[in-house]
């Protein structure tokens, strides 16, 4: 059957690239997949004969990390699945930063892992329309009684988040986020003290701080003054200016407009977004932004190394980014290289038109978990997700061994310990293994909060506490609207992402006098290449289902 489905996908992929051809050239009907009947499970819920599944695992290419497909934690998972369900698990690594491209190739070749995970739902939809993805709806209905832990963790909302409102098909379930967070702004606390500057609280103070960093490079870095970078950026400009973008988006934006213009999670199609890019372009032309940011692809460690070496004054990134990996991470490594006072601290800077430090947080969804139609073990795969959802299993994966990767404080909080070797976690709280959960969930909200602050071995808890407090100031989560498939989005994930990243990078580095021309030309191309069609179809579908 796998060869049959692979042939269908190859034919469909050829059709995809024929000029003006109908995109979904393959069959819309997924190839039939036989689920193991309940009679093949014994009284303990184990398969009577061994089953084998392959599971996607992100490879982040971490320096000093373990092999993502073969380490202490994969052994724990394999042992647990074998004992609980008589299922053998084989992990298939996929590069984290090019996962969509690699998944496209694997799906087209009929060689994708049995359990797939991605941040890109349009990628899943594209292959679902070619018959390349399992419709989970009937299997979940049939086997719900066997999946109590999956339901307890995700609930109907995340499980049926993507269910078609008309055809009832379900191509993927949504993992959950605990806690729900996104992006913050960080500055060098020790540089502020050295220059006798207060933490910035608004744009004007932030800009003055950046200029002060540049003007005092010799004082701050001595012989390395020429290496000072007041504000750092990466090729993923949209993610790295998120706080700035939030401040220029009108506070009165409606949930409807947020949906219609929200295909791109960097919100590039939101009103006023151009002005956020214009601001960073101004900084770039003042010499305040890392001049080489556009030269390094996603996943490259050059920028991290510059931060760790103590050359970067400020940046915007994931809410806990500098603190990850504890003593071995950016914050901890910088203390070892620069000195014990070196530190990054989160600040709230960018106010919107209502005077709010607005943060637009995602819904409590995360990665999308799907099964390609080459999967011959649908039930075994669903049981894998159920096993991963069980509190005792995901808890161990999130915090590891007592006395080795964590200690239990008198109040029950979990304090992590930096570790190297086979027991190192390649991702925060092993989120690459807990594919149904991004974050930390120990089964008790109070315990979660206490433990998050202690979850970065070697990092003073006050930095985490402040970051967490800022993250949840003036937040808003847009309403979820389920209108079913948006055909205009099919096959556009990679194309529009590349166009977005290229446009944003080119606009940032443009000479000031050319900014408007470069932005307007590039944005028009983005819309002409599929962005406008997505807006139009989303608007039409919204009017149909939410008149």
Coordinates of C-alpha atoms in Angstrom, one line a residue:
X1 CA 0.0 0.0 0.0
X2 CA 2.9 2.4 0.8
X3 CA 4.1 2.0 -2.8
X4 CA 0.6 2.7 -4.1
X5 CA 0.2 5.9 -2.1
X6 CA 3.7 7.0 -3.0
X7 CA 2.8 6.7 -6.7
X8 CA -0.4 8.7 -6.2
X9 CA 1.6 11.5 -4.5
X10 CA 4.3 11.5 -7.1
X11 CA 1.7 12.0 -9.8
X12 CA 0.0 14.7 -7.8
X13 CA 3.3 16.5 -7.2
X14 CA 4.0 16.5 -11.0
X15 CA 0.6 18.0 -11.5
X16 CA 1.3 20.6 -8.9
X17 CA 4.0 22.2 -11.0
X18 CA 2.2 22.1 -14.4
X19 CA 1.4 25.7 -15.4
X20 CA -2.2 26.5 -14.5
X21 CA -2.9 22.9 -13.6
X22 CA -5.4 22.2 -10.9
X23 CA -3.3 21.9 -7.8
X24 CA -4.9 19.0 -6.1
X25 CA -4.4 16.6 -9.0
X26 CA -4.4 13.5 -6.9
X27 CA -7.4 11.9 -5.3
X28 CA -9.1 13.8 -2.5
X29 CA -10.0 10.5 -0.9
X30 CA -7.3 9.2 1.4
X31 CA -6.1 5.7 0.6
X32 CA -8.0 3.2 2.8
X33 CA -6.1 2.2 5.9
X34 CA -7.2 -0.7 8.0
X35 CA -7.2 0.0 11.7
X36 CA -6.3 -2.9 14.0
X37 CA -9.6 -4.3 15.4
X38 CA -10.0 -4.2 19.2
X39 CA -9.9 -8.0 19.2
X40 CA -6.2 -7.8 18.5
X41 CA -5.7 -6.2 21.9
X42 CA -5.5 -8.4 24.9
X43 CA -7.3 -7.8 28.2
X44 CA -4.5 -5.3 29.2
X45 CA -4.9 -3.3 26.1
X46 CA -1.7 -4.7 24.5
X47 CA -1.4 -5.9 20.9
X48 CA -1.3 -9.6 20.8
X49 CA 1.3 -9.4 18.1
X50 CA 4.1 -6.8 18.0
X51 CA 3.6 -3.6 16.0
X52 CA 6.1 -1.1 14.8
X53 CA 5.7 2.6 14.1
X54 CA 8.0 5.4 13.0
X55 CA 7.8 8.8 14.7
X56 CA 9.2 12.1 13.5
X57 CA 11.6 13.8 15.9
X58 CA 13.1 17.3 15.3
X59 CA 16.9 17.5 14.9
X60 CA 18.0 20.9 16.2
X61 CA 21.7 20.3 15.5
X62 CA 22.5 21.4 19.1
X63 CA 26.2 21.7 19.9
X64 CA 26.8 19.3 22.7
X65 CA 23.4 17.7 22.3
X66 CA 22.6 14.0 22.0
X67 CA 21.4 12.1 18.9
X68 CA 17.7 13.0 18.8
X69 CA 16.7 9.6 17.6
X70 CA 18.8 7.6 20.0
X71 CA 19.3 8.7 23.6
X72 CA 18.2 8.2 27.2
X73 CA 14.8 9.7 26.5
X74 CA 14.1 7.7 23.3
X75 CA 15.0 4.6 25.3
X76 CA 12.4 5.6 27.9
X77 CA 9.7 6.0 25.3
X78 CA 10.6 2.8 23.5
X79 CA 10.5 0.8 26.7
X80 CA 7.2 2.3 27.8
X81 CA 5.5 1.7 24.5
X82 CA 6.7 -1.9 24.3
X83 CA 5.6 -2.7 27.9
X84 CA 2.3 -0.9 27.6
X85 CA 1.1 -1.7 24.1
X86 CA 3.6 -4.1 22.6
X87 CA 4.6 -1.5 20.1
X88 CA 8.1 -0.9 18.9
X89 CA 9.0 2.7 18.2
X90 CA 11.6 3.9 15.7
X91 CA 12.4 7.7 15.6
X92 CA 13.1 9.5 12.3
X93 CA 15.0 12.8 12.7
X94 CA 13.9 15.8 10.6
X95 CA 15.8 19.0 10.7
X96 CA 13.9 21.5 12.8
X97 CA 14.6 24.6 10.7
X98 CA 13.8 23.1 7.3
X99 CA 11.1 20.7 8.6
X100 CA 8.4 21.9 6.1
X101 CA 10.7 21.3 3.1
X102 CA 11.9 17.9 4.3
X103 CA 8.3 16.8 5.1
X104 CA 7.2 17.8 1.6
X105 CA 9.9 15.6 0.2
X106 CA 9.1 12.7 2.5
X107 CA 5.4 12.9 1.9
X108 CA 5.8 13.2 -1.9
X109 CA 8.1 10.1 -1.8
X110 CA 5.6 8.1 0.4
X111 CA 8.3 7.8 3.0
X112 CA 7.1 10.0 5.8
X113 CA 7.2 8.7 9.4
X114 CA 4.0 7.1 10.6
X115 CA 3.5 9.9 13.2
X116 CA 4.2 13.3 11.7
X117 CA 4.4 16.7 13.4
X118 CA 4.7 20.2 11.9
X119 CA 3.9 23.8 12.6
X120 CA 2.5 24.1 9.0
X121 CA -1.2 23.1 8.7
X122 CA -1.3 24.1 5.0
X123 CA 1.4 21.5 4.3
X124 CA -0.9 18.8 5.8
X125 CA -3.9 20.1 3.9
X126 CA -2.0 20.0 0.6
X127 CA -1.2 16.3 1.0
X128 CA -4.6 15.5 2.4
X129 CA -6.0 16.7 -0.9
X130 CA -3.8 14.3 -2.7
X131 CA -4.9 11.3 -0.6
X132 CA -1.7 11.5 1.4
X133 CA -3.0 12.0 4.9
X134 CA -5.3 9.9 7.1
X135 CA -8.7 11.3 8.1
X136 CA -8.5 10.8 11.8
X137 CA -12.2 11.5 12.6
X138 CA -13.5 7.9 12.2
X139 CA -10.5 6.4 14.0
X140 CA -10.8 8.8 17.0
X141 CA -14.5 8.1 17.2
X142 CA -14.0 4.3 17.1
X143 CA -11.2 4.2 19.5
X144 CA -12.0 7.0 21.9
X145 CA -12.4 4.6 24.9
X146 CA -8.8 3.5 24.3
X147 CA -7.5 7.1 24.4
X148 CA -8.5 8.6 27.8
X149 CA -5.2 10.3 28.4
X150 CA -5.2 12.0 25.0
X151 CA -8.7 13.4 25.7
X152 CA -7.8 14.4 29.2
X153 CA -4.9 16.5 28.0
X154 CA -6.2 18.0 24.8
X155 CA -10.0 17.9 25.1
X156 CA -12.5 18.2 22.2
X157 CA -11.2 21.7 21.4
X158 CA -7.7 20.7 20.4
X159 CA -8.6 17.3 19.1
X160 CA -11.3 18.6 16.8
X161 CA -9.8 22.1 16.2
X162 CA -9.3 21.5 12.5
X163 CA -12.4 19.3 11.8
X164 CA -14.1 20.3 8.6
X165 CA -17.4 22.1 9.3
X166 CA -19.1 20.6 6.3
X167 CA -17.4 17.2 5.5
X168 CA -16.3 16.4 9.1
X169 CA -12.8 15.4 8.0
X170 CA -10.0 15.8 10.4
X171 CA -6.4 15.8 9.0
X172 CA -4.6 16.7 12.2
X173 CA -5.0 17.2 15.9
X174 CA -3.5 20.2 17.7
X175 CA -1.0 19.9 20.5
X176 CA -1.5 22.2 23.5
X177 CA 0.6 24.9 25.0
X178 CA 1.2 25.2 28.7
X179 CA 1.9 28.0 29.5
X180 CA 0.8 29.9 26.5
X181 CA 3.6 32.3 25.5
X182 CA 5.3 33.9 22.5
X183 CA 7.9 36.6 22.3
X184 CA 9.6 39.2 24.6
X185 CA 12.3 41.9 24.4
X186 CA 15.6 41.4 26.2
X187 CA 18.4 43.9 27.1
X188 CA 21.8 43.6 28.8
X189 CA 21.1 44.4 32.4
X190 CA 24.8 44.8 33.2
X191 CA 25.3 47.4 30.4
X192 CA 22.4 49.4 31.7
X193 CA 24.1 49.5 35.1
X194 CA 27.4 50.3 33.6
X195 CA 26.0 53.3 31.7
X196 CA 23.7 54.3 34.7
X197 CA 20.6 53.8 32.5
X198 CA 17.2 52.8 33.8
X199 CA 15.4 49.9 32.1
X200 CA 13.6 51.3 29.1
X201 CA 9.8 51.5 29.4
X202 CA 8.9 53.0 26.0
X203 CA 10.1 53.3 22.4
X204 CA 12.0 56.6 23.0
X205 CA 13.9 55.2 25.9
X206 CA 14.7 52.0 24.1
X207 CA 16.1 53.9 21.1
X208 CA 18.1 56.1 23.4
X209 CA 19.5 53.0 25.0
X210 CA 20.5 51.5 21.7
X211 CA 22.3 54.7 20.8
X212 CA 24.0 54.7 24.1
X213 CA 25.3 51.2 23.6
X214 CA 26.8 52.2 20.3
X215 CA 28.3 55.4 21.6
X216 CA 29.9 53.7 24.5
X217 CA 31.2 50.6 22.7
X218 CA 34.8 51.1 24.0
X219 CA 33.6 51.3 27.6
X220 CA 31.4 48.3 27.3
X221 CA 33.7 46.0 25.2
X222 CA 37.1 47.5 25.3
X223 CA 39.3 46.1 22.6
X224 CA 36.3 44.3 21.1
X225 CA 34.4 47.6 20.7
X226 CA 34.1 47.0 16.9
X227 CA 32.1 43.8 17.6
X228 CA 29.3 45.5 19.6
X229 CA 25.8 45.0 18.2
X230 CA 23.2 47.2 19.8
X231 CA 20.2 45.3 18.4
X232 CA 20.4 41.8 16.9
X233 CA 18.1 40.3 14.3
X234 CA 17.8 37.1 12.2
X235 CA 16.6 36.2 8.8
X236 CA 13.2 35.5 10.4
X237 CA 12.6 39.2 10.8
X238 CA 8.8 38.7 11.3
X239 CA 9.3 36.7 14.5
X240 CA 12.1 38.9 15.8
X241 CA 10.2 42.2 15.5
X242 CA 7.0 40.8 17.0
X243 CA 6.8 43.1 19.9
X244 CA 7.3 46.1 17.7
X245 CA 4.7 44.9 15.2
X246 CA 2.2 44.4 18.0
X247 CA 2.6 48.1 19.0
X248 CA 1.7 49.4 15.5
X249 CA -1.3 47.1 15.0
X250 CA -4.5 49.1 15.9
X251 CA -5.8 48.0 19.3
X252 CA -9.3 48.1 17.8
X253 CA -8.5 45.3 15.3
X254 CA -11.5 42.9 15.2
X255 CA -11.3 39.2 15.6
X256 CA -12.8 39.0 12.1
X257 CA -10.0 41.0 10.5
X258 CA -7.4 39.2 12.5
X259 CA -8.7 35.9 11.0
X260 CA -9.0 37.3 7.4
X261 CA -5.5 38.8 7.4
X262 CA -4.0 36.2 9.8
X263 CA -2.7 33.5 7.4
X264 CA 0.8 34.6 8.2
X265 CA 1.5 34.1 11.9
X266 CA 4.1 36.9 11.7
X267 CA 1.1 39.1 11.0
X268 CA 2.7 40.8 8.0
X269 CA -0.7 41.4 6.4
X270 CA -2.1 43.1 9.5
X271 CA -2.7 46.9 9.2
X272 CA 0.2 49.2 9.8
X273 CA 2.8 46.4 9.8
X274 CA 4.9 48.3 7.4
X275 CA 5.6 50.9 10.0
X276 CA 7.2 48.3 12.3
X277 CA 9.6 47.4 9.5
X278 CA 10.2 51.1 8.8
X279 CA 11.4 51.6 12.4
X280 CA 13.9 48.7 12.2
X281 CA 15.1 50.0 8.8
X282 CA 15.8 53.3 10.5
X283 CA 17.8 51.6 13.2
X284 CA 19.7 49.6 10.6
X285 CA 20.7 52.7 8.7
X286 CA 21.9 54.2 12.0
X287 CA 24.2 51.3 12.5
X288 CA 22.1 49.9 15.5
X289 CA 21.2 46.6 13.9
X290 CA 23.5 43.6 13.3
X291 CA 24.6 44.3 9.7
X292 CA 25.1 40.7 8.7
X293 CA 21.8 39.2 10.1
X294 CA 20.5 38.4 6.6
X295 CA 23.5 36.2 5.7
X296 CA 22.7 33.4 8.1
X297 CA 19.9 30.8 7.5
X298 CA 17.4 29.7 10.1
X299 CA 19.0 27.4 12.7
X300 CA 22.5 28.9 12.2
X301 CA 24.2 29.4 15.6
X302 CA 26.3 32.4 14.7
X303 CA 23.9 34.9 16.3
X304 CA 23.6 32.8 19.5
X305 CA 27.4 32.7 19.7
X306 CA 27.6 36.5 19.4
X307 CA 25.1 36.8 22.3
X308 CA 26.9 34.2 24.4
X309 CA 30.2 36.1 23.8
X310 CA 28.7 39.3 25.2
X311 CA 28.5 41.4 22.0
X312 CA 24.8 41.9 21.7
X313 CA 22.9 44.6 23.7
X314 CA 19.3 43.8 22.9
X315 CA 17.0 41.5 20.9
X316 CA 13.5 40.2 20.6
X317 CA 12.9 36.4 20.7
X318 CA 11.0 33.6 22.4
X319 CA 10.0 34.6 25.9
X320 CA 12.7 32.4 27.6
X321 CA 15.2 32.2 24.8
X322 CA 18.4 33.6 26.5
X323 CA 17.7 31.4 29.5
X324 CA 17.3 28.1 27.7
X325 CA 19.8 25.3 28.5
X326 CA 20.6 27.0 31.8
X327 CA 24.3 27.3 32.5
X328 CA 25.1 26.0 29.0
X329 CA 22.8 28.4 27.2
X330 CA 23.2 32.0 26.1
X331 CA 22.7 33.7 29.5
X332 CA 24.7 31.1 31.4
X333 CA 27.4 30.9 28.8
X334 CA 27.8 34.7 28.7
X335 CA 28.4 34.7 32.5
X336 CA 31.2 32.2 32.1
X337 CA 32.8 34.2 29.2
X338 CA 32.1 37.8 30.2
X339 CA 31.7 37.6 34.0
X340 CA 29.2 36.9 36.7
X341 CA 27.3 40.3 36.3
X342 CA 26.6 39.7 32.6
X343 CA 22.9 39.2 32.1
X344 CA 19.9 39.6 29.8
X345 CA 16.7 40.8 31.4
X346 CA 13.2 41.1 29.9
X347 CA 11.7 44.6 29.4
X348 CA 8.3 45.9 28.4
X349 CA 8.9 48.7 25.9
X350 CA 6.5 49.0 22.9
X351 CA 3.1 50.5 23.6
X352 CA 0.2 50.5 21.1
X353 CA -2.3 53.3 20.2
X354 CA -4.2 52.5 23.4
X355 CA -1.2 52.8 25.6
X356 CA -1.0 49.0 26.1
X357 CA 2.1 46.7 26.0
X358 CA 0.0 44.5 23.7
X359 CA 1.0 40.9 23.2
X360 CA -1.1 38.9 20.8
X361 CA -0.7 35.3 22.0
X362 CA -1.7 32.3 20.0
X363 CA -4.6 30.1 20.8
X364 CA -3.7 27.3 23.1
X365 CA -2.7 25.2 20.1
X366 CA 0.8 24.3 19.0
X367 CA 2.2 21.7 16.5
X368 CA -0.1 19.7 14.3
X369 CA 0.1 16.0 14.7
X370 CA -1.0 13.9 11.7
X371 CA -0.7 10.4 10.2
X372 CA 0.3 10.0 6.5
X373 CA -1.8 7.6 4.6
X374 CA 1.3 5.3 4.2
X375 CA 0.7 4.5 7.9
X376 CA -0.4 0.9 8.3
X377 CA -0.6 1.2 12.1
X378 CA -3.2 3.9 12.8
X379 CA -4.3 2.5 16.2
X380 CA -0.8 1.9 17.3
X381 CA 0.0 5.5 16.4
X382 CA -3.0 6.9 18.3
X383 CA -2.0 4.8 21.3
X384 CA 1.5 6.4 21.0
X385 CA -0.2 9.8 21.4
X386 CA -2.2 8.5 24.3
X387 CA 0.9 7.1 26.0
X388 CA 2.6 10.5 25.5
X389 CA -0.4 12.3 27.0
X390 CA -0.3 10.3 30.2
X391 CA 0.8 12.5 33.0
X392 CA 3.5 10.2 34.5
X393 CA 5.1 9.7 31.1
X394 CA 5.2 13.3 29.9
X395 CA 6.2 14.5 33.4
X396 CA 9.3 12.3 33.3
X397 CA 10.2 13.5 29.8
X398 CA 9.7 17.1 30.9
X399 CA 11.9 17.0 34.0
X400 CA 13.9 13.8 33.8
X401 CA 15.5 12.0 36.8
X402 CA 15.4 13.3 40.3
X403 CA 18.9 14.2 41.5
X404 CA 20.2 14.1 37.9
X405 CA 18.2 16.6 35.8
X406 CA 16.2 18.1 38.7
X407 CA 15.7 18.4 42.4
X408 CA 12.4 18.7 44.3
X409 CA 12.2 21.8 46.4
X410 CA 10.5 21.7 49.9
X411 CA 7.3 23.3 48.4
X412 CA 7.2 20.6 45.7
X413 CA 8.6 22.8 42.9
X414 CA 10.9 21.3 40.4
X415 CA 14.3 22.9 40.0
X416 CA 16.2 21.8 37.0
X417 CA 19.9 20.9 37.0
X418 CA 22.2 21.6 34.0
X419 CA 23.4 18.3 32.6
X420 CA 25.6 17.1 29.7
X421 CA 25.8 13.8 27.9
X422 CA 23.1 11.4 27.1
X423 CA 20.6 12.9 29.5
X424 CA 20.8 16.4 28.1
X425 CA 17.5 17.7 26.8
X426 CA 17.8 18.9 23.2
X427 CA 14.8 21.1 23.5
X428 CA 13.2 22.9 26.5
X429 CA 11.4 20.3 28.7
X430 CA 11.9 17.8 25.8
X431 CA 9.1 19.4 23.8
X432 CA 10.3 17.6 20.7
X433 CA 9.3 14.3 22.3
X434 CA 6.1 15.5 24.0
X435 CA 4.6 16.3 20.7
X436 CA 1.1 16.7 22.2
X437 CA 2.4 19.4 24.7
X438 CA 4.6 22.4 24.3
X439 CA 5.8 23.6 27.7
X440 CA 5.6 22.4 31.2
X441 CA 2.6 20.7 32.8
X442 CA 3.2 18.8 36.0
X443 CA -0.5 18.3 36.7
X444 CA -1.0 21.3 39.0
X445 CA -1.1 25.0 37.9
X446 CA 0.5 26.3 41.1
X447 CA 3.3 23.7 40.9
X448 CA 3.8 24.6 37.2
X449 CA 4.2 28.3 38.0
X450 CA 6.7 27.6 40.8
X451 CA 8.7 25.1 38.7
X452 CA 8.9 27.3 35.6
X453 CA 10.8 29.9 37.5
X454 CA 13.3 27.2 38.6
X455 CA 13.3 25.4 35.3
X456 CA 16.6 26.9 33.9
X457 CA 19.5 25.4 35.8
X458 CA 22.0 28.1 36.9
X459 CA 19.7 31.0 36.0
X460 CA 18.5 33.2 38.8
X461 CA 14.7 32.7 39.2
X462 CA 14.1 36.4 39.2
X463 CA 14.9 36.6 35.5
X464 CA 12.3 34.0 34.7
X465 CA 9.7 35.4 37.0
X466 CA 10.0 38.8 35.4
X467 CA 9.9 37.4 31.9
X468 CA 6.7 35.5 32.8
X469 CA 5.1 38.5 34.3
X470 CA 5.8 40.7 31.3
X471 CA 4.6 37.9 28.9
X472 CA 1.1 38.1 30.4
X473 CA 0.7 41.8 30.6
X474 CA -1.9 43.3 28.2
X475 CA -2.4 40.0 26.3
X476 CA -5.1 39.2 23.8
X477 CA -5.9 35.9 22.0
X478 CA -7.9 36.2 18.8
X479 CA -11.1 34.1 18.4
X480 CA -10.8 30.9 16.5
X481 CA -13.0 30.5 13.4
X482 CA -13.4 27.1 11.8
X483 CA -14.4 27.6 8.1
X484 CA -12.8 24.5 6.8
X485 CA -10.3 24.2 4.0
X486 CA -8.9 27.4 2.4
X487 CA -7.9 26.2 -1.0
X488 CA -5.8 29.2 -1.8
X489 CA -3.4 28.2 1.0
X490 CA -2.6 24.8 -0.5
X491 CA 1.0 24.5 -1.5
X492 CA 1.8 28.1 -0.5
X493 CA 3.5 27.6 2.9
X494 CA 7.1 27.5 1.6
X495 CA 6.6 29.9 -1.2
X496 CA 5.0 32.7 0.9
X497 CA 7.3 32.1 3.8
X498 CA 10.3 32.6 1.5
X499 CA 8.8 35.7 -0.1
X500 CA 7.9 37.1 3.4
X501 CA 11.4 36.5 4.8
X502 CA 13.1 37.9 1.7
X503 CA 10.9 41.0 1.6
X504 CA 11.4 41.7 5.3
X505 CA 15.2 41.3 5.2
X506 CA 15.4 43.4 2.0
X507 CA 13.2 46.2 3.5
X508 CA 15.3 46.3 6.7
X509 CA 18.6 46.7 4.9
X510 CA 17.3 49.1 2.3
X511 CA 18.7 52.7 2.1
X512 CA 16.2 54.9 3.8
X513 CA 15.2 56.7 0.6
X514 CA 14.4 53.3 -1.1
X515 CA 12.4 51.7 1.8
X516 CA 8.9 52.6 0.5
X517 CA 9.7 51.4 -3.0
X518 CA 11.2 48.1 -1.9
X519 CA 8.4 47.4 0.6
X520 CA 5.6 48.4 -1.8
X521 CA 7.0 46.4 -4.7
X522 CA 7.8 43.3 -2.5
X523 CA 4.4 43.4 -0.7
X524 CA 2.5 43.7 -4.0
X525 CA 4.4 40.6 -5.2
X526 CA 3.6 38.7 -2.0
X527 CA -0.1 39.5 -2.5
X528 CA 0.0 38.7 -6.2
X529 CA 1.8 35.4 -5.5
X530 CA -1.0 34.0 -3.3
X531 CA -1.5 36.3 -0.3
X532 CA -4.4 38.2 -1.8
X533 CA -6.2 35.1 -2.9
X534 CA -5.9 33.8 0.7
X535 CA -7.4 37.0 2.1
X536 CA -10.2 36.9 -0.4
X537 CA -11.1 33.3 0.3
X538 CA -10.9 33.7 4.0
X539 CA -13.2 36.7 3.8
X540 CA -15.7 34.7 1.7
X541 CA -15.6 31.7 4.0
X542 CA -16.1 33.9 7.0
X543 CA -19.1 35.5 5.5
X544 CA -20.5 32.0 4.7
X545 CA -20.1 30.5 8.1
X546 CA -20.3 33.6 10.3
X547 CA -22.9 35.8 8.6

